[in-house]
Amino acid sequence: MIEFIWNLASFVVALGILITVHEYGHFWVARKNGVQVDRFSIGFGKAIWRKVDRHGTEFVIAMIPLGGYVKMLDSRVDDVSEAQKDRTFNAKSVYQRIAIIAAGPFANFGFAIVAFYLMFLIGVPSVKPIVGEVTVGSIASEAQLPSNSEIIAISGKKTVDWQDVNLALVSAIGDENIIFTVKSVGRTSSQDFNLNTKNWSFAPEKESAMASLGFMPYRANVQAKLALVAKGSPAEKAGLEVGDELLSIADESINGQWQKFSDEIKLYPEQSVPVSVMRNGKALTLNVHPEAKKIQDKVVGYLGVQPVSDPYPKEYLFDQAYGPITALEQSALKTWNLVVLSFDMIGKLITGDVSVKNLSGPISIAQGAGNSADYGFVYFLGFLALISINLGIINLLPLPVLDGGHLFYYFIELLTGKPVPEKIQEIGFKFGTIALLSLMSIAIFNDLSRL
């Protein structure tokens, strides 16, 4: 329950910030172009707070924090006096209307640059992308990708951490080949490895891009010894304690391998199974009853423990931090790369290279907001930047109910010299509403299926 409240609160804060930024973009450019703004609303439904400024604009915070809007004076829907006509939205030139509508999404992109800039100034604790285990017979193995090597680029895209690697791999979906540029740790010379991905089958809802290619990140050695037993967990209820050394499960020795124990415990959801441990020099056998937990469409056993892990090699860790000028360059570059990647993914959704199962809705966003807030302010900034970019991209889609749909009509007006007929606009709005609701339904269904 506490986790739900935390996720919900983080979601409301994140969405509130991003919606305010988006709508303020419309509001500011409308004001600069002499348009009367009647209402600036964050959220929908009943107002829980309101204030009217000296320009007559009503600022509102409403009950349902899933959107917002800027209501501008428009003679097509409002009763407008002769003196007010030049302050109506529809009286402005098509270029001014394009600027006002485009300002919302571009405000989101600008916010992402600012968020990344602050993130890079503060510094992000990061891990170098060192290749760990390579699965025999996999795509990575066939290409002879070496373990314990650092990935410095993927198909020409620089990779300084695992997030860069993930983004580069996702952008390569549908490509017949992916070029990995790697180097040995501590060396400067590099080597290219060509991964044949013509038959690459990647299901993001089931595994990571790296796992589907057959390699995993380097992990420090993990001991078969308990470092943490979660309060109220099945492990605590069974009597397991911090410091217990795991010996066997279901009367089968794990040979000191934490991964073997972890894999075995997943096979016993809502079932009792004996676990033997060494405690203070004495062997004990306890019956544990793992809870059932759904992970990537599978129900597995959950015990609620963490193992003792050896320290990560210092040469694999670094702070991704820059000075004021470089941080600005890097934040703009990161925003641009994510914008390009987002449009690329939309294209691959249309062509079928990426499944609609990858769409996420408000539940996933809420979980992401809560998790990033758990890690700290700098990670929450990164999450805000990512969602802000996606909000900007979504609003630029050429669906008539979105900013992109309005822009599409205005560009037609630029080409033809006259506005799109209102009847055609009405049909477009109905189509756009159906399309948007369909996408939202798929995203929410995906969210629920992942719970």
mmCIF file of C-alpha atoms in Angstrom, residues 34-419:
data_model
loop_
_atom_site.group_PDB
_atom_site.id
_atom_site.type_symbol
_atom_site.label_atom_id
_atom_site.label_comp_id
_atom_site.label_asym_id
_atom_site.label_seq_id
_atom_site.Cartn_x
_atom_site.Cartn_y
_atom_site.Cartn_z
ATOM 1 C CA GLY A 34 -1.452 38.943 -28.709
ATOM 2 C CA VAL A 35 -3.968 36.117 -28.168
ATOM 3 C CA GLN A 36 -6.349 36.383 -25.203
ATOM 4 C CA VAL A 37 -5.971 33.289 -22.986
ATOM 5 C CA ASP A 38 -9.182 32.642 -21.056
ATOM 6 C CA ARG A 39 -8.064 29.616 -19.038
ATOM 7 C CA PHE A 40 -4.857 27.755 -18.181
ATOM 8 C CA SER A 41 -5.838 24.396 -16.658
ATOM 9 C CA ILE A 42 -3.693 21.626 -15.218
ATOM 10 C CA GLY A 43 -5.923 18.567 -15.071
ATOM 11 C CA PHE A 44 -9.539 17.970 -16.035
ATOM 12 C CA GLY A 45 -12.819 17.942 -14.147
ATOM 13 C CA LYS A 46 -13.779 19.935 -11.076
ATOM 14 C CA ALA A 47 -11.422 22.747 -10.086
ATOM 15 C CA ILE A 48 -9.727 22.359 -6.692
ATOM 16 C CA TRP A 49 -7.847 25.677 -6.982
ATOM 17 C CA ARG A 50 -8.288 28.715 -9.188
ATOM 18 C CA LYS A 51 -6.969 32.249 -9.582
ATOM 19 C CA VAL A 52 -7.611 35.036 -12.125
ATOM 20 C CA ASP A 53 -4.724 37.320 -13.113
ATOM 21 C CA ARG A 54 -4.844 40.973 -14.223
ATOM 22 C CA HIS A 55 -5.142 39.903 -17.883
ATOM 23 C CA GLY A 56 -8.351 38.007 -17.152
ATOM 24 C CA THR A 57 -6.780 34.555 -17.477
ATOM 25 C CA GLU A 58 -8.158 31.955 -15.068
ATOM 26 C CA PHE A 59 -5.492 29.568 -13.743
ATOM 27 C CA VAL A 60 -6.940 26.232 -12.585
ATOM 28 C CA ILE A 61 -5.741 23.016 -10.952
ATOM 29 C CA ALA A 62 -8.397 20.348 -11.524
ATOM 30 C CA MET A 63 -9.217 16.979 -9.964
ATOM 31 C CA ILE A 64 -8.003 14.595 -12.707
ATOM 32 C CA PRO A 65 -4.250 15.099 -13.313
ATOM 33 C CA LEU A 66 -4.114 13.307 -16.674
ATOM 34 C CA GLY A 67 -3.747 16.301 -18.948
ATOM 35 C CA GLY A 68 -4.327 19.996 -19.278
ATOM 36 C CA TYR A 69 -5.327 22.695 -21.722
ATOM 37 C CA VAL A 70 -5.036 26.356 -22.616
ATOM 38 C CA LYS A 71 -8.377 27.890 -23.625
ATOM 39 C CA MET A 72 -7.808 30.764 -26.066
ATOM 40 C CA LEU A 73 -10.357 33.269 -27.312
ATOM 41 C CA ASP A 74 -11.756 32.043 -30.653
ATOM 42 C CA SER A 75 -14.541 33.725 -32.603
ATOM 43 C CA ARG A 76 -15.632 30.377 -34.038
ATOM 44 C CA VAL A 77 -16.812 29.183 -30.624
ATOM 45 C CA ASP A 78 -16.974 32.321 -28.452
ATOM 46 C CA ASP A 79 -19.080 35.464 -28.547
ATOM 47 C CA VAL A 80 -16.505 38.063 -29.453
ATOM 48 C CA SER A 81 -16.969 41.814 -29.613
ATOM 49 C CA GLU A 82 -15.531 43.886 -32.444
ATOM 50 C CA ALA A 83 -12.826 45.233 -30.103
ATOM 51 C CA GLN A 84 -11.699 41.703 -29.187
ATOM 52 C CA LYS A 85 -11.463 40.222 -32.681
ATOM 53 C CA ASP A 86 -7.786 40.980 -33.128
ATOM 54 C CA ARG A 87 -7.076 39.070 -29.895
ATOM 55 C CA THR A 88 -8.699 35.839 -31.073
ATOM 56 C CA PHE A 89 -6.640 32.775 -31.977
ATOM 57 C CA ASN A 90 -8.309 32.298 -35.353
ATOM 58 C CA ALA A 91 -7.572 35.915 -36.347
ATOM 59 C CA LYS A 92 -3.841 35.304 -36.258
ATOM 60 C CA SER A 93 -1.778 34.347 -39.299
ATOM 61 C CA VAL A 94 -1.172 30.672 -40.021
ATOM 62 C CA TYR A 95 2.477 31.140 -39.051
ATOM 63 C CA GLN A 96 1.467 32.508 -35.642
ATOM 64 C CA ARG A 97 -0.987 29.660 -35.104
ATOM 65 C CA ILE A 98 1.719 27.125 -36.008
ATOM 66 C CA ALA A 99 4.085 28.765 -33.505
ATOM 67 C CA ILE A 100 1.463 28.699 -30.721
ATOM 68 C CA ILE A 101 0.567 25.046 -31.271
ATOM 69 C CA ALA A 102 4.159 23.857 -31.762
ATOM 70 C CA ALA A 103 5.272 25.667 -28.593
ATOM 71 C CA GLY A 104 3.827 22.953 -26.315
ATOM 72 C CA PRO A 105 5.848 19.987 -27.628
ATOM 73 C CA PHE A 106 8.974 22.106 -28.044
ATOM 74 C CA ALA A 107 8.635 23.308 -24.450
ATOM 75 C CA ASN A 108 8.802 19.619 -23.461
ATOM 76 C CA PHE A 109 11.981 19.167 -25.485
ATOM 77 C CA GLY A 110 13.447 22.290 -23.903
ATOM 78 C CA PHE A 111 12.568 21.000 -20.438
ATOM 79 C CA ALA A 112 14.340 17.707 -21.229
ATOM 80 C CA ILE A 113 17.511 19.613 -22.126
ATOM 81 C CA VAL A 114 17.329 21.536 -18.825
ATOM 82 C CA ALA A 115 16.698 18.342 -16.817
ATOM 83 C CA PHE A 116 19.582 16.498 -18.478
ATOM 84 C CA TYR A 117 21.778 19.587 -18.007
ATOM 85 C CA LEU A 118 21.152 19.613 -14.263
ATOM 86 C CA MET A 119 21.655 15.848 -14.159
ATOM 87 C CA PHE A 120 25.045 16.101 -15.871
ATOM 88 C CA LEU A 121 26.114 19.041 -13.689
ATOM 89 C CA ILE A 122 25.270 17.098 -10.514
ATOM 90 C CA GLY A 123 26.772 13.884 -11.866
ATOM 91 C CA VAL A 124 25.236 10.469 -12.448
ATOM 92 C CA PRO A 125 26.887 7.408 -10.846
ATOM 93 C CA SER A 126 27.343 5.078 -13.809
ATOM 94 C CA VAL A 127 28.789 1.705 -14.753
ATOM 95 C CA LYS A 128 30.905 1.116 -17.841
ATOM 96 C CA PRO A 129 29.277 -1.336 -20.297
ATOM 97 C CA ILE A 130 31.541 -4.320 -19.675
ATOM 98 C CA VAL A 131 30.422 -7.557 -21.328
ATOM 99 C CA GLY A 132 29.899 -10.360 -18.830
ATOM 100 C CA GLU A 133 28.773 -13.875 -19.685
ATOM 101 C CA VAL A 134 28.247 -14.717 -23.387
ATOM 102 C CA THR A 135 25.779 -17.556 -24.039
ATOM 103 C CA VAL A 136 27.135 -20.407 -26.133
ATOM 104 C CA GLY A 137 25.386 -20.694 -29.513
ATOM 105 C CA SER A 138 23.891 -17.186 -29.307
ATOM 106 C CA ILE A 139 24.164 -14.353 -31.856
ATOM 107 C CA ALA A 140 26.852 -12.716 -29.714
ATOM 108 C CA SER A 141 28.747 -16.002 -29.409
ATOM 109 C CA GLU A 142 28.622 -16.637 -33.158
ATOM 110 C CA ALA A 143 30.160 -13.188 -33.680
ATOM 111 C CA GLN A 144 32.834 -14.072 -31.065
ATOM 112 C CA LEU A 145 31.986 -11.075 -28.886
ATOM 113 C CA PRO A 146 34.545 -11.328 -26.057
ATOM 114 C CA SER A 147 33.689 -11.351 -22.373
ATOM 115 C CA ASN A 148 35.264 -8.719 -20.102
ATOM 116 C CA SER A 149 35.457 -6.209 -22.956
ATOM 117 C CA GLU A 150 34.036 -2.679 -22.883
ATOM 118 C CA ILE A 151 31.412 -1.703 -25.481
ATOM 119 C CA ILE A 152 32.416 1.775 -26.685
ATOM 120 C CA ALA A 153 30.053 2.029 -29.683
ATOM 121 C CA ILE A 154 27.181 0.206 -31.361
ATOM 122 C CA SER A 155 26.767 0.752 -35.099
ATOM 123 C CA GLY A 156 28.665 4.013 -34.759
ATOM 124 C CA LYS A 157 26.711 5.308 -31.751
ATOM 125 C CA LYS A 158 28.915 6.083 -28.744
ATOM 126 C CA THR A 159 28.043 4.088 -25.607
ATOM 127 C CA VAL A 160 29.404 5.253 -22.255
ATOM 128 C CA ASP A 161 27.005 3.311 -20.010
ATOM 129 C CA TRP A 162 24.395 0.552 -20.145
ATOM 130 C CA GLN A 163 21.568 2.972 -20.890
ATOM 131 C CA ASP A 164 23.369 3.994 -24.080
ATOM 132 C CA VAL A 165 23.795 0.325 -24.991
ATOM 133 C CA ASN A 166 20.101 -0.419 -24.459
ATOM 134 C CA LEU A 167 18.983 2.592 -26.494
ATOM 135 C CA ALA A 168 21.386 1.743 -29.326
ATOM 136 C CA LEU A 169 20.168 -1.865 -29.428
ATOM 137 C CA VAL A 170 16.510 -0.860 -29.427
ATOM 138 C CA SER A 171 17.151 1.568 -32.288
ATOM 139 C CA ALA A 172 18.795 -1.291 -34.222
ATOM 140 C CA ILE A 173 15.668 -3.479 -34.165
ATOM 141 C CA GLY A 174 14.972 -4.544 -37.745
ATOM 142 C CA ASP A 175 18.584 -4.097 -38.886
ATOM 143 C CA GLU A 176 20.291 -7.098 -40.474
ATOM 144 C CA ASN A 177 23.621 -6.393 -38.783
ATOM 145 C CA ILE A 178 24.774 -4.630 -35.612
ATOM 146 C CA ILE A 179 28.402 -3.566 -35.293
ATOM 147 C CA PHE A 180 29.841 -3.725 -31.759
ATOM 148 C CA THR A 181 33.012 -1.707 -31.223
ATOM 149 C CA VAL A 182 34.753 -2.970 -28.090
ATOM 150 C CA LYS A 183 38.085 -2.612 -26.325
ATOM 151 C CA SER A 184 39.836 -4.465 -23.551
ATOM 152 C CA VAL A 185 39.493 -2.801 -20.147
ATOM 153 C CA GLY A 186 42.329 -0.335 -19.593
ATOM 154 C CA ARG A 187 43.409 -0.294 -23.262
ATOM 155 C CA THR A 188 42.813 2.243 -26.028
ATOM 156 C CA SER A 189 42.829 0.032 -29.138
ATOM 157 C CA SER A 190 39.404 -1.207 -30.278
ATOM 158 C CA GLN A 191 37.972 -3.948 -32.450
ATOM 159 C CA ASP A 192 34.700 -4.335 -34.350
ATOM 160 C CA PHE A 193 32.431 -7.382 -34.137
ATOM 161 C CA ASN A 194 29.636 -7.868 -36.654
ATOM 162 C CA LEU A 195 26.519 -9.454 -35.135
ATOM 163 C CA ASN A 196 24.231 -11.016 -37.730
ATOM 164 C CA THR A 197 20.757 -9.978 -36.552
ATOM 165 C CA LYS A 198 18.806 -10.966 -39.657
ATOM 166 C CA ASN A 199 16.983 -13.620 -37.606
ATOM 167 C CA TRP A 200 17.116 -11.763 -34.288
ATOM 168 C CA SER A 201 13.964 -12.432 -32.294
ATOM 169 C CA PHE A 202 13.490 -9.851 -29.550
ATOM 170 C CA ALA A 203 10.456 -9.858 -27.208
ATOM 171 C CA PRO A 204 10.954 -6.916 -24.789
ATOM 172 C CA GLU A 205 8.137 -8.091 -22.543
ATOM 173 C CA LYS A 206 10.077 -11.316 -21.873
ATOM 174 C CA GLU A 207 13.788 -10.411 -21.888
ATOM 175 C CA SER A 208 16.255 -7.613 -22.449
ATOM 176 C CA ALA A 209 17.808 -6.806 -25.811
ATOM 177 C CA MET A 210 21.182 -7.958 -24.469
ATOM 178 C CA ALA A 211 19.842 -11.308 -23.261
ATOM 179 C CA SER A 212 18.136 -11.930 -26.602
ATOM 180 C CA LEU A 213 21.482 -11.389 -28.363
ATOM 181 C CA GLY A 214 23.164 -13.735 -25.894
ATOM 182 C CA PHE A 215 25.242 -11.609 -23.543
ATOM 183 C CA MET A 216 24.801 -10.015 -20.143
ATOM 184 C CA PRO A 217 26.473 -7.138 -18.308
ATOM 185 C CA TYR A 218 29.442 -7.947 -16.140
ATOM 186 C CA ARG A 219 28.406 -8.636 -12.556
ATOM 187 C CA ALA A 220 30.619 -8.702 -9.499
ATOM 188 C CA ASN A 221 30.941 -12.115 -7.885
ATOM 189 C CA VAL A 222 27.872 -12.979 -5.833
ATOM 190 C CA GLN A 223 28.203 -15.223 -2.769
ATOM 191 C CA ALA A 224 25.633 -17.795 -1.644
ATOM 192 C CA LYS A 225 25.284 -15.851 1.593
ATOM 193 C CA LEU A 226 22.419 -13.630 2.730
ATOM 194 C CA ALA A 227 23.074 -9.910 2.987
ATOM 195 C CA LEU A 228 19.408 -8.921 3.429
ATOM 196 C CA VAL A 229 16.197 -10.590 4.553
ATOM 197 C CA ALA A 230 13.184 -8.382 3.786
ATOM 198 C CA LYS A 231 10.889 -7.616 6.680
ATOM 199 C CA GLY A 232 7.657 -9.625 6.511
ATOM 200 C CA SER A 233 8.977 -11.698 3.607
ATOM 201 C CA PRO A 234 8.586 -15.477 3.234
ATOM 202 C CA ALA A 235 12.280 -15.772 4.119
ATOM 203 C CA GLU A 236 11.842 -13.970 7.442
ATOM 204 C CA LYS A 237 8.725 -15.995 8.253
ATOM 205 C CA ALA A 238 10.688 -19.211 7.631
ATOM 206 C CA GLY A 239 13.465 -18.113 9.989
ATOM 207 C CA LEU A 240 16.246 -17.214 7.531
ATOM 208 C CA GLU A 241 18.693 -14.615 8.851
ATOM 209 C CA VAL A 242 21.328 -12.231 7.505
ATOM 210 C CA GLY A 243 24.656 -14.086 7.377
ATOM 211 C CA ASP A 244 23.170 -17.490 6.616
ATOM 212 C CA GLU A 245 25.281 -19.403 4.099
ATOM 213 C CA LEU A 246 23.073 -21.281 1.628
ATOM 214 C CA LEU A 247 23.909 -24.964 1.189
ATOM 215 C CA SER A 248 21.054 -26.674 -0.622
ATOM 216 C CA ILE A 249 17.446 -26.431 -1.762
ATOM 217 C CA ALA A 250 15.063 -29.378 -2.046
ATOM 218 C CA ASP A 251 17.934 -31.612 -0.817
ATOM 219 C CA GLU A 252 20.064 -30.647 -3.821
ATOM 220 C CA SER A 253 23.392 -28.890 -3.219
ATOM 221 C CA ILE A 254 23.816 -25.490 -4.856
ATOM 222 C CA ASN A 255 27.639 -25.795 -4.714
ATOM 223 C CA GLY A 256 28.036 -22.260 -3.429
ATOM 224 C CA GLN A 257 26.265 -20.798 -6.486
ATOM 225 C CA TRP A 258 23.777 -18.028 -5.729
ATOM 226 C CA GLN A 259 22.372 -18.119 -9.266
ATOM 227 C CA LYS A 260 21.515 -21.803 -8.907
ATOM 228 C CA PHE A 261 19.661 -21.091 -5.660
ATOM 229 C CA SER A 262 17.832 -18.137 -7.235
ATOM 230 C CA ASP A 263 16.780 -20.210 -10.250
ATOM 231 C CA GLU A 264 15.578 -23.078 -8.065
ATOM 232 C CA ILE A 265 13.527 -20.941 -5.655
ATOM 233 C CA LYS A 266 11.574 -19.554 -8.620
ATOM 234 C CA LEU A 267 10.270 -23.067 -9.321
ATOM 235 C CA TYR A 268 8.314 -23.202 -6.045
ATOM 236 C CA PRO A 269 5.654 -20.447 -6.017
ATOM 237 C CA GLU A 270 3.242 -21.033 -3.127
ATOM 238 C CA GLN A 271 4.937 -24.347 -2.334
ATOM 239 C CA SER A 272 6.938 -25.474 0.705
ATOM 240 C CA VAL A 273 10.532 -26.463 0.018
ATOM 241 C CA PRO A 274 13.416 -27.338 2.423
ATOM 242 C CA VAL A 275 16.438 -25.002 2.399
ATOM 243 C CA SER A 276 19.640 -25.912 4.239
ATOM 244 C CA VAL A 277 21.939 -23.180 5.564
ATOM 245 C CA MET A 278 25.103 -22.891 7.631
ATOM 246 C CA ARG A 279 24.662 -20.560 10.643
ATOM 247 C CA ASN A 280 27.373 -19.959 13.208
ATOM 248 C CA GLY A 281 29.106 -23.152 12.167
ATOM 249 C CA LYS A 282 25.957 -25.294 12.428
ATOM 250 C CA ALA A 283 23.882 -26.726 9.565
ATOM 251 C CA LEU A 284 20.134 -25.998 9.730
ATOM 252 C CA THR A 285 17.252 -27.019 7.494
ATOM 253 C CA LEU A 286 14.259 -24.688 7.250
ATOM 254 C CA ASN A 287 11.019 -25.064 5.303
ATOM 255 C CA VAL A 288 10.372 -21.958 3.217
ATOM 256 C CA HIS A 289 7.142 -21.085 1.405
ATOM 257 C CA PRO A 290 7.934 -18.663 -1.460
ATOM 258 C CA GLU A 291 5.196 -16.243 -2.507
ATOM 259 C CA ALA A 292 3.937 -16.247 -6.097
ATOM 260 C CA LYS A 293 5.144 -13.251 -8.093
ATOM 261 C CA LYS A 294 4.514 -12.448 -11.749
ATOM 262 C CA ILE A 295 7.662 -11.479 -13.662
ATOM 263 C CA GLN A 296 7.631 -11.082 -17.447
ATOM 264 C CA ASP A 297 4.431 -13.109 -17.912
ATOM 265 C CA LYS A 298 5.699 -15.932 -15.652
ATOM 266 C CA VAL A 299 4.624 -16.791 -12.118
ATOM 267 C CA VAL A 300 7.725 -17.509 -10.033
ATOM 268 C CA GLY A 301 8.604 -18.067 -6.406
ATOM 269 C CA TYR A 302 9.679 -15.015 -4.397
ATOM 270 C CA LEU A 303 11.602 -15.387 -1.129
ATOM 271 C CA GLY A 304 12.640 -11.813 -0.272
ATOM 272 C CA VAL A 305 16.408 -12.114 0.186
ATOM 273 C CA GLN A 306 19.529 -10.533 -1.291
ATOM 274 C CA PRO A 307 23.001 -12.086 -1.450
ATOM 275 C CA VAL A 308 26.381 -10.773 -0.368
ATOM 276 C CA SER A 309 28.127 -9.313 -3.407
ATOM 277 C CA ASP A 310 31.817 -8.601 -3.875
ATOM 278 C CA PRO A 311 32.709 -4.943 -4.511
ATOM 279 C CA TYR A 312 32.491 -3.790 -8.135
ATOM 280 C CA PRO A 313 35.948 -3.124 -9.654
ATOM 281 C CA LYS A 314 36.663 0.599 -9.250
ATOM 282 C CA GLU A 315 37.843 0.899 -12.865
ATOM 283 C CA TYR A 316 34.343 -0.122 -14.017
ATOM 284 C CA LEU A 317 32.643 2.727 -12.116
ATOM 285 C CA PHE A 318 32.558 6.429 -12.959
ATOM 286 C CA ASP A 319 30.524 9.595 -12.424
ATOM 287 C CA GLN A 320 28.979 10.908 -15.620
ATOM 288 C CA ALA A 321 29.498 14.600 -14.850
ATOM 289 C CA TYR A 322 30.539 17.533 -17.017
ATOM 290 C CA GLY A 323 31.387 21.216 -16.753
ATOM 291 C CA PRO A 324 28.761 23.883 -17.609
ATOM 292 C CA ILE A 325 29.535 24.105 -21.354
ATOM 293 C CA THR A 326 30.041 20.383 -22.016
ATOM 294 C CA ALA A 327 26.966 19.541 -19.921
ATOM 295 C CA LEU A 328 24.861 21.763 -22.184
ATOM 296 C CA GLU A 329 26.266 20.096 -25.300
ATOM 297 C CA GLN A 330 25.689 16.617 -23.886
ATOM 298 C CA SER A 331 22.144 17.384 -22.691
ATOM 299 C CA ALA A 332 21.165 18.778 -26.111
ATOM 300 C CA LEU A 333 22.756 15.770 -27.845
ATOM 301 C CA LYS A 334 21.016 13.275 -25.546
ATOM 302 C CA THR A 335 17.658 14.975 -26.089
ATOM 303 C CA TRP A 336 18.161 14.965 -29.861
ATOM 304 C CA ASN A 337 19.149 11.281 -29.877
ATOM 305 C CA LEU A 338 16.069 10.339 -27.839
ATOM 306 C CA VAL A 339 13.790 12.369 -30.131
ATOM 307 C CA VAL A 340 15.245 10.590 -33.178
ATOM 308 C CA LEU A 341 14.935 7.208 -31.437
ATOM 309 C CA SER A 342 11.300 7.886 -30.511
ATOM 310 C CA PHE A 343 10.333 8.717 -34.099
ATOM 311 C CA ASP A 344 12.292 5.670 -35.255
ATOM 312 C CA MET A 345 10.311 3.459 -32.837
ATOM 313 C CA ILE A 346 7.021 4.917 -34.070
ATOM 314 C CA GLY A 347 8.053 4.017 -37.604
ATOM 315 C CA LYS A 348 8.917 0.485 -36.514
ATOM 316 C CA LEU A 349 5.572 0.161 -34.732
ATOM 317 C CA ILE A 350 3.879 1.032 -38.013
ATOM 318 C CA THR A 351 5.993 -1.426 -40.044
ATOM 319 C CA GLY A 352 5.606 -4.157 -37.428
ATOM 320 C CA ASP A 353 9.308 -4.395 -36.491
ATOM 321 C CA VAL A 354 8.279 -3.440 -32.943
ATOM 322 C CA SER A 355 5.204 -4.961 -31.301
ATOM 323 C CA VAL A 356 2.381 -2.870 -29.800
ATOM 324 C CA LYS A 357 3.015 -4.951 -26.671
ATOM 325 C CA ASN A 358 5.834 -2.499 -25.960
ATOM 326 C CA LEU A 359 3.441 0.427 -25.485
ATOM 327 C CA SER A 360 3.194 1.599 -21.875
ATOM 328 C CA GLY A 361 0.472 3.571 -20.122
ATOM 329 C CA PRO A 362 -0.072 5.472 -16.870
ATOM 330 C CA ILE A 363 0.547 2.456 -14.608
ATOM 331 C CA SER A 364 4.028 1.850 -16.033
ATOM 332 C CA ILE A 365 4.762 5.571 -15.892
ATOM 333 C CA ALA A 366 3.668 5.676 -12.245
ATOM 334 C CA GLN A 367 5.899 2.702 -11.406
ATOM 335 C CA GLY A 368 8.801 4.321 -13.251
ATOM 336 C CA ALA A 369 8.241 7.601 -11.421
ATOM 337 C CA GLY A 370 8.192 5.867 -8.045
ATOM 338 C CA ASN A 371 11.264 3.765 -8.784
ATOM 339 C CA SER A 372 13.317 6.696 -10.100
ATOM 340 C CA ALA A 373 12.308 8.824 -7.113
ATOM 341 C CA ASP A 374 13.490 5.970 -4.856
ATOM 342 C CA TYR A 375 16.983 6.181 -6.358
ATOM 343 C CA GLY A 376 17.272 9.923 -5.795
ATOM 344 C CA PHE A 377 16.800 13.350 -7.332
ATOM 345 C CA VAL A 378 19.279 12.928 -10.181
ATOM 346 C CA TYR A 379 17.559 9.754 -11.429
ATOM 347 C CA PHE A 380 14.145 11.404 -11.118
ATOM 348 C CA LEU A 381 15.465 14.224 -13.320
ATOM 349 C CA GLY A 382 16.459 11.669 -15.952
ATOM 350 C CA PHE A 383 13.019 10.059 -15.765
ATOM 351 C CA LEU A 384 11.306 13.455 -16.136
ATOM 352 C CA ALA A 385 13.451 14.253 -19.182
ATOM 353 C CA LEU A 386 12.623 10.928 -20.832
ATOM 354 C CA ILE A 387 8.864 11.237 -20.242
ATOM 355 C CA SER A 388 8.932 14.905 -21.304
ATOM 356 C CA ILE A 389 10.463 13.914 -24.644
ATOM 357 C CA ASN A 390 7.841 11.215 -25.120
ATOM 358 C CA LEU A 391 5.046 13.660 -24.243
ATOM 359 C CA GLY A 392 6.386 16.071 -26.857
ATOM 360 C CA ILE A 393 6.655 13.318 -29.487
ATOM 361 C CA ILE A 394 3.148 11.993 -28.826
ATOM 362 C CA ASN A 395 1.684 15.478 -29.162
ATOM 363 C CA LEU A 396 3.385 15.907 -32.540
ATOM 364 C CA LEU A 397 1.670 12.823 -33.995
ATOM 365 C CA PRO A 398 -0.621 13.907 -36.864
ATOM 366 C CA LEU A 399 -3.828 12.952 -35.038
ATOM 367 C CA PRO A 400 -6.397 15.776 -35.180
ATOM 368 C CA VAL A 401 -7.063 15.764 -31.406
ATOM 369 C CA LEU A 402 -3.352 16.348 -30.731
ATOM 370 C CA ASP A 403 -1.097 19.316 -31.457
ATOM 371 C CA GLY A 404 0.324 17.429 -34.437
ATOM 372 C CA GLY A 405 -3.138 17.173 -35.984
ATOM 373 C CA HIS A 406 -3.664 20.940 -35.734
ATOM 374 C CA LEU A 407 -0.214 21.513 -37.232
ATOM 375 C CA PHE A 408 -1.082 19.131 -40.076
ATOM 376 C CA TYR A 409 -4.165 21.214 -40.894
ATOM 377 C CA TYR A 410 -2.179 24.455 -40.737
ATOM 378 C CA PHE A 411 0.499 23.128 -43.082
ATOM 379 C CA ILE A 412 -2.259 22.173 -45.540
ATOM 380 C CA GLU A 413 -3.533 25.753 -45.180
ATOM 381 C CA LEU A 414 -0.042 27.037 -45.983
ATOM 382 C CA LEU A 415 0.070 24.934 -49.153
ATOM 383 C CA THR A 416 -3.486 25.616 -50.376
ATOM 384 C CA GLY A 417 -3.873 29.171 -49.149
ATOM 385 C CA LYS A 418 -7.156 28.429 -47.360
ATOM 386 C CA PRO A 419 -8.197 26.677 -44.134
#
